[in-house]
Amino acid sequence: MSDWADWDHIVKIDPDKTLVDGETFEDVAATGTDAIEVGGTTGMTEEKMKRVVDACGKHDIPVYIEPSNPASVVHSDRHDGYLIPVVMNAGDVAWITGAHKEWIRIDDEIDWSRTFTEAYIVMNPEASVASYTQANCDLDAADVAAYAEAAEHLLGQEIVYVEYSGMLGDTDIVAAAADALDDATLFYGGGIHDYESARTMAQHADTIVVGDLVHDEGVEAVRETVQGAKDATATVR
């Protein structure tokens, strides 16, 4: 069974951003979240990544790196592995295979036993990740469902990630992605800011991802979203 099979909630920490004044990575780990993912779209460096990974890795919680470019990859026993984005609707093929090829070419320390991929479907055209990858975000529920099915059955992806970074997504679209999958885990990220938004999205996705909230509002707000995700999962199950 994969590490993420039982995850309801992930906190994604951006190494290029700070935590709320007075809060620590230990506080983040203690929110009840199931895992910490470390990554961001812009401003990523190995030094920034290492600082956060080292700080989070001290605590009893799974920590995964999600690198946005080869230069931000950190090799360390402080984290559990790597979750590598493959952007299904990218307009620039670099974010489907190109950046991945370059990472493999320049890095002779890749631990494949700890390296996994996430099939991203980027949905907010205003988000940095959409610009960065030149993603086509003009997709309806049928399009997203087809991308999800292709990810699982053509590309063998174990994680499909519907990403609305910066806005709360369309529940019909997230539900369509969920219905299209057989065994793959559905991650959802974007706009989750309180108990209700977390509970709503967790009714459709297997795992919700909270990012900006930890930097903007802090651990108490994150804790509310953890409870929302857990309550939704308990209801669905």
CSV table of N, CA, C and O in Angstrom, one decimal, residues 51-172:
chain,number,residue,atom,x,y,z
A,51,ARG,N,16.4,23.9,3.9
A,51,ARG,CA,16.1,24.5,5.2
A,51,ARG,C,14.8,24.0,5.7
A,51,ARG,O,14.6,23.6,6.8
A,52,VAL,N,13.8,23.9,4.8
A,52,VAL,CA,12.4,23.5,5.2
A,52,VAL,C,12.4,22.0,5.4
A,52,VAL,O,11.8,21.5,6.4
A,53,VAL,N,13.0,21.2,4.6
A,53,VAL,CA,13.0,19.8,4.7
A,53,VAL,C,13.7,19.4,6.0
A,53,VAL,O,13.2,18.5,6.8
A,54,ASP,N,14.8,20.0,6.3
A,54,ASP,CA,15.5,19.7,7.6
A,54,ASP,C,14.7,20.0,8.8
A,54,ASP,O,14.6,19.3,9.8
A,55,ALA,N,14.0,21.1,8.7
A,55,ALA,CA,13.1,21.6,9.9
A,55,ALA,C,11.9,20.6,10.0
A,55,ALA,O,11.6,20.3,11.2
A,56,CYS,N,11.3,20.3,8.9
A,56,CYS,CA,10.1,19.4,9.0
A,56,CYS,C,10.4,18.0,9.3
A,56,CYS,O,9.7,17.3,10.0
A,57,GLY,N,11.6,17.6,8.8
A,57,GLY,CA,12.0,16.2,9.0
A,57,GLY,C,12.3,15.7,10.4
A,57,GLY,O,12.5,14.6,10.7
A,58,LYS,N,12.4,16.7,11.3
A,58,LYS,CA,12.7,16.4,12.7
A,58,LYS,C,11.4,15.8,13.4
A,58,LYS,O,11.6,15.3,14.5
A,59,HIS,N,10.3,15.9,12.8
A,59,HIS,CA,9.1,15.6,13.4
A,59,HIS,C,8.4,14.3,12.9
A,59,HIS,O,8.8,13.9,11.8
A,60,ASP,N,7.6,13.7,13.6
A,60,ASP,CA,7.0,12.4,13.3
A,60,ASP,C,5.9,12.5,12.3
A,60,ASP,O,4.7,12.3,12.7
A,61,ILE,N,6.2,12.8,11.1
A,61,ILE,CA,5.2,13.0,10.0
A,61,ILE,C,5.9,12.8,8.7
A,61,ILE,O,7.0,13.2,8.5
A,62,PRO,N,5.2,12.2,7.7
A,62,PRO,CA,5.8,12.0,6.4
A,62,PRO,C,6.1,13.3,5.7
A,62,PRO,O,5.2,14.2,5.8
A,63,VAL,N,7.3,13.4,5.2
A,63,VAL,CA,7.7,14.7,4.5
A,63,VAL,C,8.1,14.3,3.0
A,63,VAL,O,9.0,13.4,2.9
A,64,TYR,N,7.5,14.9,2.1
A,64,TYR,CA,7.8,14.6,0.7
A,64,TYR,C,8.2,16.0,0.0
A,64,TYR,O,7.6,17.0,0.2
A,65,ILE,N,9.2,15.9,-0.9
A,65,ILE,CA,9.6,17.0,-1.7
A,65,ILE,C,8.8,17.0,-3.0
A,65,ILE,O,8.7,15.9,-3.7
A,66,GLU,N,8.3,18.1,-3.4
A,66,GLU,CA,7.7,18.3,-4.7
A,66,GLU,C,8.5,19.4,-5.5
A,66,GLU,O,8.1,20.5,-5.4
A,67,PRO,N,9.5,18.9,-6.2
A,67,PRO,CA,10.4,19.9,-6.9
A,67,PRO,C,9.7,20.5,-8.1
A,67,PRO,O,9.1,19.8,-8.9
A,68,SER,N,9.9,21.8,-8.4
A,68,SER,CA,9.4,22.4,-9.6
A,68,SER,C,10.5,22.5,-10.6
A,68,SER,O,10.2,22.9,-11.8
A,69,ASN,N,11.7,22.3,-10.2
A,69,ASN,CA,12.8,22.3,-11.2
A,69,ASN,C,14.0,21.4,-10.6
A,69,ASN,O,14.1,21.3,-9.4
A,70,PRO,N,14.9,20.9,-11.5
A,70,PRO,CA,15.9,20.0,-11.0
A,70,PRO,C,16.8,20.7,-10.0
A,70,PRO,O,17.4,20.0,-9.1
A,71,ALA,N,17.0,22.0,-10.0
A,71,ALA,CA,17.9,22.7,-9.1
A,71,ALA,C,17.4,22.7,-7.7
A,71,ALA,O,18.2,23.0,-6.8
A,72,SER,N,16.1,22.4,-7.5
A,72,SER,CA,15.6,22.5,-6.1
A,72,SER,C,15.5,21.1,-5.4
A,72,SER,O,15.0,21.0,-4.3
A,73,VAL,N,16.0,20.1,-6.1
A,73,VAL,CA,16.0,18.8,-5.5
A,73,VAL,C,17.0,18.6,-4.4
A,73,VAL,O,18.2,19.0,-4.5
A,74,VAL,N,16.6,18.1,-3.2
A,74,VAL,CA,17.5,17.9,-2.1
A,74,VAL,C,17.5,16.4,-1.8
A,74,VAL,O,16.5,15.7,-1.8
A,75,HIS,N,18.7,15.8,-1.6
A,75,HIS,CA,18.9,14.4,-1.2
A,75,HIS,C,19.2,14.4,0.3
A,75,HIS,O,20.2,15.0,0.7
A,76,SER,N,18.3,13.8,1.0
A,76,SER,CA,18.4,13.8,2.4
A,76,SER,C,17.7,12.6,3.1
A,76,SER,O,16.7,12.2,2.5
A,77,ASP,N,18.1,12.2,4.2
A,77,ASP,CA,17.3,11.2,5.0
A,77,ASP,C,16.3,11.8,5.9
A,77,ASP,O,15.6,11.1,6.6
A,78,ARG,N,16.1,13.1,5.7
A,78,ARG,CA,15.2,13.9,6.5
A,78,ARG,C,13.8,13.8,5.9
A,78,ARG,O,12.8,14.2,6.6
A,79,HIS,N,13.7,13.4,4.7
A,79,HIS,CA,12.4,13.3,4.0
A,79,HIS,C,12.1,11.9,3.5
A,79,HIS,O,13.0,11.1,3.4
A,80,ASP,N,10.8,11.6,3.3
A,80,ASP,CA,10.4,10.2,2.9
A,80,ASP,C,10.5,9.9,1.4
A,80,ASP,O,10.5,8.8,1.0
A,81,GLY,N,10.5,11.0,0.6
A,81,GLY,CA,10.5,10.7,-0.8
A,81,GLY,C,10.2,12.0,-1.7
A,81,GLY,O,10.2,13.1,-1.1
A,82,TYR,N,10.0,11.7,-2.9
A,82,TYR,CA,9.7,12.8,-3.9
A,82,TYR,C,8.4,12.5,-4.6
A,82,TYR,O,8.1,11.4,-5.0
A,83,LEU,N,7.6,13.6,-4.8
A,83,LEU,CA,6.4,13.6,-5.6
A,83,LEU,C,6.6,14.5,-6.8
A,83,LEU,O,6.7,15.7,-6.6
A,84,ILE,N,6.8,13.9,-7.9
A,84,ILE,CA,7.2,14.7,-9.1
A,84,ILE,C,6.0,15.0,-10.0
A,84,ILE,O,5.3,14.1,-10.5
A,85,PRO,N,5.7,16.3,-10.2
A,85,PRO,CA,4.5,16.7,-11.0
A,85,PRO,C,4.8,16.3,-12.5
A,85,PRO,O,5.8,16.6,-13.1
A,86,VAL,N,3.7,15.8,-13.1
A,86,VAL,CA,3.6,15.6,-14.5
A,86,VAL,C,2.3,16.4,-14.9
A,86,VAL,O,1.2,15.9,-14.5
A,87,VAL,N,2.4,17.5,-15.6
A,87,VAL,CA,1.2,18.3,-15.9
A,87,VAL,C,0.5,17.8,-17.2
A,87,VAL,O,1.0,18.1,-18.3
A,88,MET,N,-0.6,17.2,-17.0
A,88,MET,CA,-1.3,16.6,-18.1
A,88,MET,C,-1.8,17.6,-19.1
A,88,MET,O,-1.7,17.3,-20.3
A,89,ASN,N,-2.2,18.8,-18.7
A,89,ASN,CA,-2.7,19.8,-19.7
A,89,ASN,C,-1.7,20.9,-19.9
A,89,ASN,O,-2.1,22.0,-20.3
A,90,ALA,N,-0.4,20.6,-19.7
A,90,ALA,CA,0.6,21.6,-20.0
A,90,ALA,C,0.7,21.9,-21.5
A,90,ALA,O,0.6,21.0,-22.3
A,91,GLY,N,0.9,23.2,-21.8
A,91,GLY,CA,1.1,23.5,-23.2
A,91,GLY,C,2.6,23.4,-23.6
A,91,GLY,O,3.0,23.3,-24.7
A,92,ASP,N,3.5,23.4,-22.6
A,92,ASP,CA,4.9,23.3,-22.7
A,92,ASP,C,5.3,21.8,-22.3
A,92,ASP,O,5.1,21.5,-21.1
A,93,VAL,N,5.8,21.1,-23.3
A,93,VAL,CA,6.1,19.6,-23.0
A,93,VAL,C,7.2,19.5,-22.0
A,93,VAL,O,7.4,18.4,-21.4
A,94,ALA,N,7.9,20.5,-21.7
A,94,ALA,CA,8.9,20.4,-20.6
A,94,ALA,C,8.3,20.0,-19.3
A,94,ALA,O,9.0,19.3,-18.5
A,95,TRP,N,7.0,20.3,-19.1
A,95,TRP,CA,6.4,19.9,-17.8
A,95,TRP,C,5.6,18.6,-17.9
A,95,TRP,O,4.9,18.2,-16.9
A,96,ILE,N,5.8,17.9,-19.0
A,96,ILE,CA,5.3,16.5,-19.1
A,96,ILE,C,6.5,15.5,-19.0
A,96,ILE,O,6.5,14.6,-18.3
A,97,THR,N,7.6,15.8,-19.8
A,97,THR,CA,8.7,15.0,-19.8
A,97,THR,C,10.1,15.7,-19.8
A,97,THR,O,11.1,15.2,-19.3
A,98,GLY,N,10.1,17.0,-20.3
A,98,GLY,CA,11.4,17.7,-20.5
A,98,GLY,C,12.2,17.9,-19.3
A,98,GLY,O,13.4,17.6,-19.2
A,99,ALA,N,11.5,18.5,-18.3
A,99,ALA,CA,12.2,18.8,-17.0
A,99,ALA,C,12.7,17.6,-16.3
A,99,ALA,O,13.7,17.5,-15.6
A,100,HIS,N,11.9,16.5,-16.5
A,100,HIS,CA,12.1,15.2,-15.8
A,100,HIS,C,13.4,14.6,-16.4
A,100,HIS,O,14.3,14.1,-15.7
A,101,LYS,N,13.4,14.7,-17.8
A,101,LYS,CA,14.6,14.2,-18.5
A,101,LYS,C,15.9,14.9,-18.0
A,101,LYS,O,16.9,14.3,-17.8
A,102,GLU,N,15.8,16.2,-17.9
A,102,GLU,CA,16.9,17.0,-17.5
A,102,GLU,C,17.4,16.7,-16.1
A,102,GLU,O,18.6,16.6,-15.8
A,103,TRP,N,16.4,16.5,-15.2
A,103,TRP,CA,16.8,16.1,-13.8
A,103,TRP,C,17.6,14.8,-13.8
A,103,TRP,O,18.6,14.6,-13.2
A,104,ILE,N,17.1,13.8,-14.6
A,104,ILE,CA,17.7,12.5,-14.6
A,104,ILE,C,19.1,12.6,-15.3
A,104,ILE,O,20.1,12.0,-14.8
A,105,ARG,N,19.2,13.5,-16.2
A,105,ARG,CA,20.5,13.7,-16.9
A,105,ARG,C,21.6,14.3,-16.0
A,105,ARG,O,22.8,13.9,-16.1
A,106,ILE,N,21.2,15.2,-15.1
A,106,ILE,CA,22.2,15.9,-14.3
A,106,ILE,C,22.4,15.3,-12.9
A,106,ILE,O,23.3,15.7,-12.2
A,107,ASP,N,21.5,14.4,-12.5
A,107,ASP,CA,21.4,14.0,-11.1
A,107,ASP,C,21.7,12.4,-11.0
A,107,ASP,O,20.9,11.7,-11.5
A,108,ASP,N,22.8,12.0,-10.5
A,108,ASP,CA,23.1,10.6,-10.4
A,108,ASP,C,22.9,10.0,-9.1
A,108,ASP,O,23.3,8.9,-8.8
A,109,GLU,N,22.1,10.8,-8.2
A,109,GLU,CA,21.8,10.3,-6.9
A,109,GLU,C,20.3,10.0,-6.7
A,109,GLU,O,19.8,9.8,-5.6
A,110,ILE,N,19.5,9.9,-7.8
A,110,ILE,CA,18.1,9.7,-7.7
A,110,ILE,C,17.8,8.3,-7.1
A,110,ILE,O,18.3,7.3,-7.5
A,111,ASP,N,17.0,8.3,-6.0
A,111,ASP,CA,16.5,7.1,-5.4
A,111,ASP,C,15.2,6.7,-5.9
A,111,ASP,O,14.1,7.3,-5.5
A,112,TRP,N,15.1,5.8,-6.9
A,112,TRP,CA,13.9,5.5,-7.6
A,112,TRP,C,12.9,4.8,-6.6
A,112,TRP,O,11.7,4.9,-6.9
A,113,SER,N,13.4,4.2,-5.6
A,113,SER,CA,12.4,3.5,-4.7
A,113,SER,C,11.6,4.5,-3.9
A,113,SER,O,10.6,4.2,-3.3
A,114,ARG,N,12.1,5.8,-3.8
A,114,ARG,CA,11.3,6.8,-3.1
A,114,ARG,C,10.8,7.9,-4.0
A,114,ARG,O,10.4,9.0,-3.5
A,115,THR,N,10.7,7.7,-5.3
A,115,THR,CA,10.4,8.7,-6.3
A,115,THR,C,9.1,8.3,-7.0
A,115,THR,O,9.0,7.2,-7.5
A,116,PHE,N,8.1,9.2,-6.9
A,116,PHE,CA,6.7,8.9,-7.4
A,116,PHE,C,6.3,10.1,-8.2
A,116,PHE,O,6.8,11.2,-8.0
A,117,THR,N,5.3,9.9,-9.0
A,117,THR,CA,4.8,11.1,-9.8
A,117,THR,C,3.3,11.4,-9.5
A,117,THR,O,2.6,10.6,-9.0
A,118,GLU,N,3.0,12.6,-9.7
A,118,GLU,CA,1.6,13.1,-9.6
A,118,GLU,C,1.2,13.7,-10.9
A,118,GLU,O,1.8,14.5,-11.5
A,119,ALA,N,0.0,13.2,-11.4
A,119,ALA,CA,-0.5,13.7,-12.7
A,119,ALA,C,-1.4,14.9,-12.4
A,119,ALA,O,-2.5,14.8,-11.9
A,120,TYR,N,-0.8,16.1,-12.6
A,120,TYR,CA,-1.5,17.4,-12.3
A,120,TYR,C,-2.5,17.7,-13.5
A,120,TYR,O,-2.1,17.5,-14.6
A,121,ILE,N,-3.6,18.2,-13.1
A,121,ILE,CA,-4.5,18.9,-14.0
A,121,ILE,C,-4.7,20.3,-13.5
A,121,ILE,O,-5.4,20.5,-12.5
A,122,VAL,N,-4.1,21.2,-14.1
A,122,VAL,CA,-4.1,22.6,-13.6
A,122,VAL,C,-5.3,23.3,-14.1
A,122,VAL,O,-5.6,23.4,-15.4
A,123,MET,N,-6.1,24.0,-13.2
A,123,MET,CA,-7.4,24.5,-13.6
A,123,MET,C,-7.6,26.0,-13.5
A,123,MET,O,-8.5,26.6,-14.0
A,124,ASN,N,-6.7,26.7,-12.8
A,124,ASN,CA,-6.8,28.1,-12.6
A,124,ASN,C,-5.9,28.9,-13.5
A,124,ASN,O,-4.7,28.9,-13.3
A,125,PRO,N,-6.4,29.5,-14.6
A,125,PRO,CA,-5.5,30.2,-15.5
A,125,PRO,C,-4.7,31.3,-14.9
A,125,PRO,O,-3.7,31.8,-15.5
A,126,GLU,N,-5.2,31.9,-13.8
A,126,GLU,CA,-4.5,33.0,-13.1
A,126,GLU,C,-3.3,32.6,-12.2
A,126,GLU,O,-2.6,33.4,-11.8
A,127,ALA,N,-3.2,31.3,-12.0
A,127,ALA,CA,-2.2,30.8,-11.1
A,127,ALA,C,-0.8,30.8,-11.7
A,127,ALA,O,-0.7,30.6,-12.9
A,128,SER,N,0.2,30.9,-10.9
A,128,SER,CA,1.6,30.9,-11.4
A,128,SER,C,1.9,29.6,-12.1
A,128,SER,O,2.6,29.6,-13.1
A,129,VAL,N,1.4,28.5,-11.6
A,129,VAL,CA,1.7,27.2,-12.2
A,129,VAL,C,1.1,27.1,-13.6
A,129,VAL,O,1.7,26.4,-14.5
A,130,ALA,N,0.0,27.7,-13.8
A,130,ALA,CA,-0.6,27.7,-15.1
A,130,ALA,C,0.2,28.5,-16.1
A,130,ALA,O,0.5,28.0,-17.3
A,131,SER,N,0.7,29.6,-15.7
A,131,SER,CA,1.6,30.4,-16.6
A,131,SER,C,2.9,29.7,-16.8
A,131,SER,O,3.4,29.7,-18.0
A,132,TYR,N,3.4,29.1,-15.7
A,132,TYR,CA,4.7,28.5,-15.8
A,132,TYR,C,4.7,27.3,-16.8
A,132,TYR,O,5.7,27.1,-17.5
A,133,THR,N,3.6,26.6,-16.8
A,133,THR,CA,3.5,25.4,-17.6
A,133,THR,C,2.7,25.6,-18.9
A,133,THR,O,2.6,24.7,-19.7
A,134,GLN,N,2.2,26.8,-19.1
A,134,GLN,CA,1.4,27.2,-20.3
A,134,GLN,C,0.2,26.2,-20.4
A,134,GLN,O,-0.2,25.7,-21.4
A,135,ALA,N,-0.4,26.0,-19.2
A,135,ALA,CA,-1.5,25.0,-19.2
A,135,ALA,C,-2.8,25.5,-19.8
A,135,ALA,O,-3.1,26.7,-19.7
A,136,ASN,N,-3.5,24.6,-20.5
A,136,ASN,CA,-4.8,24.9,-21.1
A,136,ASN,C,-5.8,24.6,-20.0
A,136,ASN,O,-6.1,23.5,-19.7
A,137,CYS,N,-6.3,25.7,-19.4
A,137,CYS,CA,-7.3,25.5,-18.2
A,137,CYS,C,-8.7,25.6,-18.7
A,137,CYS,O,-9.6,25.5,-17.8
A,138,ASP,N,-9.0,25.8,-19.9
A,138,ASP,CA,-10.3,25.9,-20.4
A,138,ASP,C,-10.9,24.5,-20.6
A,138,ASP,O,-11.1,24.0,-21.7
A,139,LEU,N,-11.2,23.8,-19.5
A,139,LEU,CA,-11.6,22.4,-19.5
A,139,LEU,C,-12.9,22.3,-18.8
A,139,LEU,O,-13.2,22.9,-17.7
A,140,ASP,N,-13.8,21.4,-19.3
A,140,ASP,CA,-15.0,21.1,-18.6
A,140,ASP,C,-14.9,19.8,-17.9
A,140,ASP,O,-13.8,19.1,-17.9
A,141,ALA,N,-16.0,19.3,-17.2
A,141,ALA,CA,-15.9,18.1,-16.4
A,141,ALA,C,-15.5,16.9,-17.2
A,141,ALA,O,-14.7,16.0,-16.8
A,142,ALA,N,-16.0,16.8,-18.5
A,142,ALA,CA,-15.7,15.7,-19.3
A,142,ALA,C,-14.2,15.7,-19.7
A,142,ALA,O,-13.5,14.6,-19.7
A,143,ASP,N,-13.6,16.8,-19.9
A,143,ASP,CA,-12.2,17.0,-20.3
A,143,ASP,C,-11.3,16.5,-19.1
A,143,ASP,O,-10.4,15.7,-19.3
A,144,VAL,N,-11.7,17.0,-17.9
A,144,VAL,CA,-10.9,16.6,-16.7
A,144,VAL,C,-11.0,15.1,-16.4
A,144,VAL,O,-10.0,14.5,-16.1
A,145,ALA,N,-12.2,14.6,-16.6
A,145,ALA,CA,-12.4,13.2,-16.3
A,145,ALA,C,-11.5,12.3,-17.3
A,145,ALA,O,-10.9,11.3,-16.9
A,146,ALA,N,-11.5,12.8,-18.6
A,146,ALA,CA,-10.7,12.1,-19.6
A,146,ALA,C,-9.2,12.2,-19.2
A,146,ALA,O,-8.5,11.2,-19.4
A,147,TYR,N,-8.7,13.4,-18.8
A,147,TYR,CA,-7.3,13.5,-18.4
A,147,TYR,C,-7.0,12.6,-17.2
A,147,TYR,O,-6.0,11.9,-17.2
A,148,ALA,N,-8.0,12.5,-16.3
A,148,ALA,CA,-7.8,11.6,-15.1
A,148,ALA,C,-7.7,10.2,-15.5
A,148,ALA,O,-6.8,9.4,-15.0
A,149,GLU,N,-8.6,9.8,-16.4
A,149,GLU,CA,-8.6,8.4,-16.8
A,149,GLU,C,-7.3,8.1,-17.6
A,149,GLU,O,-6.7,7.0,-17.5
A,150,ALA,N,-6.9,9.0,-18.5
A,150,ALA,CA,-5.7,8.8,-19.2
A,150,ALA,C,-4.5,8.7,-18.3
A,150,ALA,O,-3.6,7.8,-18.5
A,151,ALA,N,-4.4,9.5,-17.3
A,151,ALA,CA,-3.3,9.5,-16.3
A,151,ALA,C,-3.2,8.1,-15.7
A,151,ALA,O,-2.1,7.5,-15.6
A,152,GLU,N,-4.4,7.6,-15.2
A,152,GLU,CA,-4.3,6.3,-14.5
A,152,GLU,C,-4.1,5.1,-15.5
A,152,GLU,O,-3.2,4.3,-15.2
A,153,HIS,N,-4.8,5.1,-16.6
A,153,HIS,CA,-4.8,3.9,-17.4
A,153,HIS,C,-3.8,3.9,-18.5
A,153,HIS,O,-3.3,2.8,-19.0
A,154,LEU,N,-3.4,5.1,-19.0
A,154,LEU,CA,-2.4,5.1,-20.1
A,154,LEU,C,-1.0,5.3,-19.5
A,154,LEU,O,0.0,4.8,-20.0
A,155,LEU,N,-0.9,6.2,-18.5
A,155,LEU,CA,0.4,6.5,-18.0
A,155,LEU,C,0.7,5.9,-16.6
A,155,LEU,O,1.8,6.1,-16.1
A,156,GLY,N,-0.2,5.1,-16.1
A,156,GLY,CA,0.0,4.4,-14.9
A,156,GLY,C,0.2,5.2,-13.6
A,156,GLY,O,0.9,4.8,-12.7
A,157,GLN,N,-0.4,6.4,-13.6
A,157,GLN,CA,-0.2,7.3,-12.5
A,157,GLN,C,-1.0,6.8,-11.3
A,157,GLN,O,-2.2,6.5,-11.4
A,158,GLU,N,-0.4,6.9,-10.1
A,158,GLU,CA,-1.0,6.5,-8.9
A,158,GLU,C,-1.7,7.6,-8.2
A,158,GLU,O,-2.5,7.4,-7.3
A,159,ILE,N,-1.3,8.9,-8.5
A,159,ILE,CA,-1.9,10.1,-8.0
A,159,ILE,C,-2.4,11.0,-9.1
A,159,ILE,O,-1.6,11.2,-10.1
A,160,VAL,N,-3.6,11.4,-9.1
A,160,VAL,CA,-4.1,12.4,-10.0
A,160,VAL,C,-4.4,13.6,-9.1
A,160,VAL,O,-5.1,13.5,-8.1
A,161,TYR,N,-3.9,14.8,-9.5
A,161,TYR,CA,-4.0,16.0,-8.7
A,161,TYR,C,-4.7,17.1,-9.4
A,161,TYR,O,-4.2,17.7,-10.4
A,162,VAL,N,-6.0,17.4,-9.0
A,162,VAL,CA,-6.7,18.5,-9.6
A,162,VAL,C,-6.4,19.8,-8.8
A,162,VAL,O,-6.6,19.9,-7.7
A,163,GLU,N,-5.7,20.7,-9.5
A,163,GLU,CA,-5.1,21.9,-8.9
A,163,GLU,C,-5.8,23.2,-9.3
A,163,GLU,O,-5.7,23.5,-10.5
A,164,TYR,N,-6.4,23.8,-8.4
A,164,TYR,CA,-7.0,25.1,-8.6
A,164,TYR,C,-6.3,26.2,-7.9
A,164,TYR,O,-6.9,27.2,-7.6
A,165,SER,N,-5.0,26.1,-7.7
A,165,SER,CA,-4.2,27.0,-6.9
A,165,SER,C,-4.7,28.4,-6.9
A,165,SER,O,-4.8,29.1,-8.0
A,166,GLY,N,-5.1,28.9,-5.7
A,166,GLY,CA,-5.5,30.3,-5.6
A,166,GLY,C,-7.0,30.5,-5.6
A,166,GLY,O,-7.5,31.6,-5.3
A,167,MET,N,-7.8,29.5,-5.9
A,167,MET,CA,-9.2,29.6,-5.9
A,167,MET,C,-9.9,28.3,-5.6
A,167,MET,O,-9.3,27.2,-5.8
A,168,LEU,N,-11.1,28.3,-5.0
A,168,LEU,CA,-11.8,27.1,-4.7
A,168,LEU,C,-12.4,26.6,-6.0
A,168,LEU,O,-13.0,27.3,-6.8
A,169,GLY,N,-12.2,25.3,-6.2
A,169,GLY,CA,-12.6,24.7,-7.5
A,169,GLY,C,-14.1,24.3,-7.6
A,169,GLY,O,-14.9,24.4,-6.7
A,170,ASP,N,-14.5,23.9,-8.8
A,170,ASP,CA,-15.8,23.4,-9.1
A,170,ASP,C,-16.0,22.0,-8.6
A,170,ASP,O,-15.3,21.1,-9.1
A,171,THR,N,-16.9,21.8,-7.7
A,171,THR,CA,-17.1,20.5,-7.2
A,171,THR,C,-17.6,19.5,-8.2
A,171,THR,O,-17.2,18.3,-8.1
A,172,ASP,N,-18.3,19.9,-9.2
A,172,ASP,CA,-18.7,19.0,-10.3
A,172,ASP,C,-17.5,18.4,-11.0
A,172,ASP,O,-17.5,17.3,-11.4
